[in-house]
Amino acid sequence: MITVTINGKQIKIEKAVTVLDAARIAGIKIPTLCHHDLLESFGGCRLCLVEVEKLPRLQTACTMYITDGMVVQTETERVVEARKAMLEFLLINHALDCPYCDKAGECDLQDLVMKYGPSSGRFAEGKRKHPESYDDPIIVRNMERCISCTRCVRMCDKVQGASAISMVNRTSKTFVEPFSGGRYNCEYCGNCLTVCPVGAIMSRLHKHTYRPWYIEKNVDTICSFCGVGCTVTAQVRGNSIIRVIPEIGKGVNKGLLCNRGRFGYDYINSGGRLTSPLIRKNGVLEAATWSEAIAYVAGRLQDVKDKSGGSAIAGIASARCTNEDNYVFQKFMRAAIGSNSIDSAAAFAFAPAQKYFESIFGQGVTANPISGIAKADGVFVIGGDPTSVNPVLGLQIRAAAQKKVPVITVGYTPGLRNFSTHSILPAPFAETSLLAAIVSELSRIKSPDVIKSAFGEIIRSIQPVSSEDAQNACGIPADEIRGCADALAGMTNPAIIIGRDIILRSDGHTNLLLLAALMQLINGRIYLASEQPNERGIIDMGCVPDSLPGGRPIAVDSFRKRYEEFIGSPIPSSQGLGLMEIIAAAHSGQVKALYVMGENIAFNVPDHSYVKEALEALDFLVLQDSFMTETARMADVVLPTLSWAEKEGSFTNLEGRMQHLQKVVDGQGIDDWSALAEISTLLGVEMHYKGVKDVMAEIARVSPLHKGITYEDMEGGQCMWPYKGEPLRHDLVLPGIDMPDVKSMLRKPGKDMVYIGVDKPLFHSGSLSRNSQALSSISSKPFARIGGGLAGRLSLADGDYVTISTSAGSLDMPVMLFADMPENLVLVPNNFEGAGVYKILAWKMNENIKTPAFDSIEASLKKIERITAEGSA
Amino acid sequence: MLSDKALNEIHLIKSKYQDSRSCLLPSLYVVQKENGWISPAAMETVGELLSVPDATVKGVATFYSMFRREAMGRHLIQLCTNVACMIMGAERLVDILRDKYGLQPNGTSADGRFSLVIMECIGACDAAPAMLVDADLHGNINENTIMATLDKYA
Ligand code: SF4
Ligand code: SF4
Ligand code: SF4
Ligand code: FES
Ligand code: FES
């Protein structure tokens, strides 16, 4: 116990903390400028000076640790004089333009000068001049206001890990600048502007429209872009969001955000919003009334059901919709339509991976707190760059790396380039051989005890693959593979982060098996990257062809009967079709009507012309969405729904945390669940929810996993899997082993042939973020990433246009060179209208996990001569 | 951009330190010795070689006033005009440099031979007035000797 006396108040503290923290515990506020709770203490501004008995000089409270018997005074005359002097120094250069500065009213410097003075400065040298910088699309810099506290630089270096900015020059000429001196060209997370205590780095989105006292309400809600589920505070005036900010310490993100979460909120005000229901009449979508549209949809669905049966109707839901929407969606499909053919884009990777791991290790095996990554003593990353798919999760990996633990990345992960200790870049699509060799090495190194389980038997029966054979197959030197296995063997609580690229291929199931073996061998915790905010929730809600809410298999009679009793109507007992099967069945005419909720399938399902044919072959396509999308243009009926920020509900993030999505502003359209309820009622299965709380209450009654959950339980972010419910008792389902012949794996593409992959840009999220002006202003056009080797072979330079073709079609776009990309690989994003890589991805089905496989696509790249970046010939 | 010799020197520096940031100052010094100044492109090269972010390199290179960030003449004259040197006549030396070589403070002579930077005390007050030419210190210089001293730098 350490006893300290601060301003005469005696307190006892367990461990040595700083005087600043001790004062906080005692309820005494010491002013600070360079200190920030997200950053380590710095001791630069000297505003926190205090008097410590027996020490002749004033001490900085933020860096001085308490000792037993210490006596501290925080507001003596001497201290106040010193603070006044410090502030006078800061004001030598600081432009006193508060009336014009957006920060006024929440500026630390302004507040401190008001409290401690001085009322005027004595320095007559004149202030330095810096024009306000608008070099960046969403950030505005005013370096006349910078007080050199270095908070932004420490944030960018130590927490964001982007190291994009730095303090340049010295003494009174110091200010903050990126390397270019102009544009930041950084990750645009905006975390530097969270920590800037003054108006030196600010958001351009609310320039001159924001004043703290304009804000009428602050609403805590959940970011709508990815499966991390960061907590954001939306600040509202009238019916518009003025800005979105994080709150220090709150949510999984604890005050950090990525560019999408902070700046992307403006998509809800996009001009592409749908305002009225539309019905296709004589080939043209025409505005209709709600009652007309609802009755029309019910009538057409009834027709199909009567003629071809419920199984001829399929449903595609969306992990961008809430649990409540998705719960009602599956209930509607099962009870009112009579079909189990329900799926979503989670079926590409998240759902099959989770299902695979749960079948071996039990339900909830992938529900691991994100905060555990930074605490892990090793990280293994495969299948994509987590720093662009789930940026705030990516920061956890960078934090682990800062602690110098081994970070192994397999595949192209540019966001971890400066953080990985083992950066392994196998030949495209040859990771299986690498994983097999790592598992073989580990089985040899690890004591047999760690694989004593039934699954251990499976691991033991995996045909060993030597690192030498793997080297031939994937091009990674055998020593490097062994080094990587050794590093893995030394870990005791590692995190394994798995992205979709390792799953979407013909050997995706083998990769999952090997990753499960890896997990068992090194006692790892699995994290599944999740591109949409509610991928975990959509599975829990039963929007999958084979299980009911709570993850109960539909094939088990007792579960099905119990559910039928609850909802009071029968549901089909046979397993339905999955996402890719639905598209194929629509193509073949077996599925005649499709109900889509919130997913742009015409764009987000691979092989656009095939998907288009499938949708055209349908008798009836109905879409609920907030935007006029590629899919909406093909639909027979479009029902406009509320968007994020306009609705209440819940999301379940990738770690299994249920979080409360709050309504922030009013919107046009209705809730997804309520449109479904109305149609269901017309089809004879009555649904009368008075509000979203009723839906949640039903989920809490029906799903054994979500027993008794209310929105109140979700406040504070502690509503974690398995909630208060009963996890499914788990029957081990042992996977079959289907090891490909590793030696035959190295595929040498022919001359001019390249492998094609999906690029996941940091600044975009599916086809949703293109509606955000802010995000589009950072990145407005697609480009293909290629490596140096390919560029050399085709004499390509940055900005040159190429035609990328496959058997399914072709795309023209400029290339950008990235020296560290694998040979023979081109990465193309699927975000921009008219230029999505899915257009040309002609997939084959991996029947084992029912995902499309992208590994057998032969692509070629041709330089387009004479076309300049402006597109003129 | 950097000669093999310079690159080798930087690699040698790298082998001496555990933390790549520790290599930054000596590596920048190698660059300056080679090019006479540190260009943005050179900062990028150093960043790449040391795996230190470009912005960090820039922060360091701009902090130390002895690192030059503009192209310099072949030889750099750093003339002190602080108190001791001023009293001993340094101002007259500035005039001489202007008249004889067309050298302005912070400028470069037309033939690219000399650049001049005015310094604040180079720690040679005992030999005031003093100047550095490249890395050589010349003390007790005066109107009569300065030209002869500079003649040695082609
Ligand atoms: S926006 Fe993020 S990445 Fe860019 S400078 Fe600021 S902290 Fe660094
Ligand atoms: S820009 Fe802001 S946060 Fe960065 S050093 Fe200046 S005052 Fe501090
Ligand atoms: S990491 Fe994901 S949830 Fe968090 S702010 Fe970014 S997009 Fe939103
Ligand atoms: S807050 Fe302690 S020195 Fe700045
Ligand atoms: S004043 Fe010139 S060297 Fe000190």
CSV table of C-alpha atoms in Angstrom, one decimal, chain A residues 157-158 162-171 177-181 418, chain B residues 21 40-41 43-44 51 53-56 58-60 62-65 69:
chain,number,residue,atom,x,y,z
A,157,ASP,CA,3.3,6.0,-34.6
A,158,LYS,CA,2.5,3.9,-31.5
A,162,ALA,CA,0.9,4.1,-39.7
A,163,SER,CA,3.8,6.5,-38.9
A,164,ALA,CA,2.5,8.8,-41.5
A,165,ILE,CA,3.3,12.1,-39.7
A,166,SER,CA,6.1,13.5,-37.7
A,167,MET,CA,7.2,16.7,-35.9
A,168,VAL,CA,9.4,18.6,-38.3
A,169,ASN,CA,11.9,21.4,-37.7
A,170,ARG,CA,12.8,22.5,-34.2
A,171,THR,CA,12.2,25.0,-31.5
A,177,GLU,CA,3.8,17.2,-41.3
A,178,PRO,CA,3.5,14.1,-43.4
A,179,PHE,CA,6.6,13.1,-45.5
A,180,SER,CA,5.1,14.6,-48.6
A,181,GLY,CA,4.7,18.0,-46.9
A,418,ASN,CA,6.4,-3.2,-40.8
B,21,ARG,CA,16.2,3.9,-35.5
B,40,PRO,CA,13.6,14.0,-49.9
B,41,ALA,CA,14.6,11.1,-52.3
B,43,MET,CA,15.4,10.4,-47.0
B,44,GLU,CA,13.2,7.8,-48.7
B,51,SER,CA,12.9,0.2,-42.4
B,53,PRO,CA,9.0,5.3,-41.8
B,54,ASP,CA,9.7,8.2,-44.2
B,55,ALA,CA,8.0,10.7,-41.9
B,56,THR,CA,10.2,9.7,-39.1
B,58,LYS,CA,12.1,13.6,-42.2
B,59,GLY,CA,11.4,14.5,-38.5
B,60,VAL,CA,15.0,13.7,-37.6
B,62,THR,CA,14.7,18.5,-40.1
B,63,PHE,CA,15.5,18.6,-36.4
B,64,TYR,CA,19.3,18.9,-36.6
B,65,SER,CA,20.4,22.2,-38.2
B,69,ARG,CA,18.0,20.2,-46.8
